[in-house]
Amino acid sequence: MSAKVQKIVQFFKIVRINNLLIIALAQWLTARFLIPFSVYEQASIFQIILSSVLLVLSGFLFNDLMDLKTDSANNKLNGFIFLGTSKLKYLGIITFLFSLALLLAWITTSVFFWLQVFTLLFILLYSVFIKKIIFLKNIYVSLLTAWAIAIFIFIHDSYDPFAWLFVFFAFWLNMIREAVKDMQDKKGDTFAGISTIPVVLGDVFSWNYLITLTAILLVSEILCIHYLWEFFGFRIYFLMLVFTPSFLLLSFILRFRMTENKLVWFNHITKGLMITGMISMIFL
C-alpha cells in the first residue's frame, strides 16, 4: 500500500467514517420508513443528514483534542496528531464544521436549528466534563447516538411507537459498545486518570456488566418479536439478522475470556447489529 493510500485510510479512520455512515443510514431509513416521507422534500432530508453528520464529525475532532493523552497511551489515531497543525488552526477547522452544520440546520427549519444547537452544547459538555464521570459518560454517548433517530420525531412532532422502539435499540446497543470500548481503552484511561467502569470497578464487574446489558437486549428483542407478530416480514428478518446474532454475542461473551482480540470482535458485532437493526425498519 502506497504512502498516499495509507494516508487516506488513516484519514477515514480519524473521521470515524463507519460511524458517520451509520448515522446517515439511520437518519435516511427513519425519514423514509418510520416518519412519513411526504412531509419532507428530498433536499430537506439531505440537509438534515448532512448537518447531523458534520456536527458529529466536528464533535469527534474536538474530542480528539481533549483525548491526546489517552489516545497516545492506547496507540489510537488522533485527529489533532494526524493533521499536525497548531491548536488554533485545528479549532478553526472544528468551528467551521460546527458553523456549517448549524447553517444547514437554520436553512432547513427553525425547529431543527435549535435542536442542533442543543446537540452542539450536548457534545461540548460531554467532551469537557461528562466523559470523566463513570456510568454517566456511557449513558450520555448512547443518548447522543439514539438522538440521530429521535431528532426526526421532534422535527415532525410525531410520537410513532415504532420510532421510539428504534431509539431504544440504538441507545441500548451503544451502551453495549461503550462497555466494550471502556474495556479496550482501560490502559489509556488509567494513565490519564479517567474514571471508567473497568478502571474504577475492575475487569470482573465490567464483564458481568457487559453480560447483563447483552441479556437485557436479548429479552427486549424477544418481546419485540412477540408483540410485532403481525409483521411477518419484520419478524423473520429480525429473528434471523438481529436476534440470532445477539444470542450468539451473549453466548460468546459467556464462553470466552476477555482478551483484546475478543473485545475488538465484540465491538464489530455490536456495530453490525446496529446496521441490521436499522435495516429492519424497511419491513414495518
Short mmCIF file of C-alpha atoms in Angstrom, two decimals, residues 113-241:
data_model
loop_
_atom_site.label_atom_id
_atom_site.label_comp_id
_atom_site.label_asym_id
_atom_site.label_seq_id
_atom_site.Cartn_x
_atom_site.Cartn_y
_atom_site.Cartn_z
CA PHE A 113 -31.75 24.65 14.07
CA TRP A 114 -32.49 24.83 17.80
CA LEU A 115 -32.32 21.05 18.09
CA GLN A 116 -28.84 21.17 16.54
CA VAL A 117 -27.79 23.98 18.89
CA PHE A 118 -28.89 21.74 21.77
CA THR A 119 -26.93 18.84 20.24
CA LEU A 120 -23.81 21.01 19.91
CA LEU A 121 -23.99 22.00 23.58
CA PHE A 122 -24.54 18.34 24.45
CA ILE A 123 -21.38 17.34 22.53
CA LEU A 124 -19.22 20.08 24.06
CA LEU A 125 -20.45 19.29 27.57
CA TYR A 126 -19.55 15.64 27.04
CA SER A 127 -16.02 16.33 25.78
CA VAL A 128 -15.16 18.82 28.53
CA PHE A 129 -16.94 17.40 31.57
CA ILE A 130 -19.27 14.39 31.29
CA LYS A 131 -16.72 11.94 29.82
CA LYS A 132 -14.86 11.90 33.13
CA ILE A 133 -17.88 10.66 35.13
CA ILE A 134 -18.31 6.90 35.48
CA PHE A 135 -21.57 5.42 34.06
CA LEU A 136 -22.90 8.87 33.10
CA LYS A 137 -20.37 9.00 30.23
CA ASN A 138 -21.77 5.78 28.73
CA ILE A 139 -25.37 6.93 29.09
CA TYR A 140 -24.54 10.33 27.58
CA VAL A 141 -22.82 8.89 24.47
CA SER A 142 -25.65 6.41 23.96
CA LEU A 143 -28.22 9.18 24.18
CA LEU A 144 -26.31 11.12 21.52
CA THR A 145 -26.37 8.05 19.25
CA ALA A 146 -30.10 7.49 19.76
CA TRP A 147 -30.66 11.21 19.17
CA ALA A 148 -29.78 10.71 15.49
CA ILE A 149 -33.15 8.92 15.15
CA ALA A 150 -35.09 10.80 17.83
CA ILE A 151 -34.38 14.18 16.22
CA PHE A 152 -36.74 13.27 13.34
CA ILE A 153 -39.51 12.58 15.85
CA PHE A 154 -39.18 16.10 17.27
CA ILE A 155 -38.85 17.79 13.87
CA HIS A 156 -42.03 16.09 12.68
CA ASP A 157 -43.74 16.27 16.11
CA SER A 158 -44.51 12.57 15.72
CA TYR A 159 -44.72 10.06 18.57
CA ASP A 160 -44.84 6.89 16.50
CA PRO A 161 -44.14 3.96 18.87
CA PHE A 162 -42.06 2.21 16.19
CA ALA A 163 -39.74 5.22 16.00
CA TRP A 164 -39.29 5.18 19.78
CA LEU A 165 -38.62 1.44 19.61
CA PHE A 166 -35.64 2.05 17.32
CA VAL A 167 -34.47 4.92 19.53
CA PHE A 168 -34.37 2.46 22.44
CA PHE A 169 -32.43 -0.19 20.50
CA ALA A 170 -29.95 2.41 19.22
CA PHE A 171 -29.42 3.58 22.80
CA TRP A 172 -29.03 0.10 24.26
CA LEU A 173 -26.72 -1.27 21.58
CA ASN A 174 -24.49 1.73 22.06
CA MET A 175 -24.46 1.10 25.82
CA ILE A 176 -23.03 -2.34 24.99
CA ARG A 177 -20.48 -0.82 22.58
CA GLU A 178 -19.39 1.71 25.19
CA ALA A 179 -18.92 -1.07 27.75
CA VAL A 180 -16.69 -2.94 25.29
CA LYS A 181 -14.74 0.22 24.36
CA ASP A 182 -14.14 1.02 28.02
CA MET A 183 -12.52 -2.38 28.45
CA GLN A 184 -10.45 -1.86 25.30
CA ASP A 185 -9.26 1.57 26.49
CA LYS A 186 -8.50 0.64 30.09
CA LYS A 187 -4.76 1.20 29.77
CA GLY A 188 -5.02 4.72 28.40
CA ASP A 189 -7.89 5.69 30.73
CA THR A 190 -5.87 4.50 33.74
CA PHE A 191 -2.87 6.51 32.54
CA ALA A 192 -4.99 9.65 32.04
CA GLY A 193 -6.86 9.22 35.33
CA ILE A 194 -10.27 8.86 33.66
CA SER A 195 -12.92 7.11 35.77
CA THR A 196 -14.44 4.37 33.62
CA ILE A 197 -16.14 1.18 34.79
CA PRO A 198 -13.08 -1.09 34.24
CA VAL A 199 -10.72 1.40 35.87
CA VAL A 200 -12.85 2.00 38.97
CA LEU A 201 -14.73 -1.27 39.41
CA GLY A 202 -12.38 -3.79 37.79
CA ASP A 203 -12.47 -6.35 34.98
CA VAL A 204 -14.81 -8.84 36.65
CA PHE A 205 -17.51 -6.25 37.30
CA SER A 206 -17.09 -4.89 33.74
CA TRP A 207 -17.51 -8.36 32.24
CA ASN A 208 -20.65 -9.03 34.32
CA TYR A 209 -21.97 -5.59 33.40
CA LEU A 210 -21.49 -6.40 29.69
CA ILE A 211 -23.27 -9.75 30.15
CA THR A 212 -26.20 -8.01 31.88
CA LEU A 213 -26.57 -5.39 29.14
CA THR A 214 -26.50 -8.05 26.41
CA ALA A 215 -29.00 -10.25 28.27
CA ILE A 216 -31.42 -7.30 28.61
CA LEU A 217 -31.02 -6.63 24.88
CA LEU A 218 -31.90 -10.25 24.14
CA VAL A 219 -35.03 -10.14 26.34
CA SER A 220 -36.10 -6.88 24.66
CA GLU A 221 -35.73 -8.47 21.24
CA ILE A 222 -37.85 -11.46 22.31
CA LEU A 223 -40.59 -9.08 23.48
CA CYS A 224 -40.30 -7.16 20.21
CA ILE A 225 -40.76 -10.32 18.14
CA HIS A 226 -43.72 -11.36 20.30
CA TYR A 227 -45.63 -8.07 20.19
CA LEU A 228 -44.94 -7.38 16.49
CA TRP A 229 -46.16 -10.82 15.48
CA GLU A 230 -48.44 -9.46 12.74
CA PHE A 231 -45.48 -8.02 10.78
CA PHE A 232 -44.39 -11.30 9.21
CA GLY A 233 -41.50 -9.92 7.12
CA PHE A 234 -40.16 -7.90 10.03
CA ARG A 235 -40.44 -10.89 12.38
CA ILE A 236 -38.47 -13.23 10.07
CA TYR A 237 -35.78 -10.65 9.32
CA PHE A 238 -35.49 -9.59 12.98
CA LEU A 239 -35.25 -13.19 14.12
CA MET A 240 -32.52 -14.10 11.63
CA LEU A 241 -30.36 -10.97 11.47
#
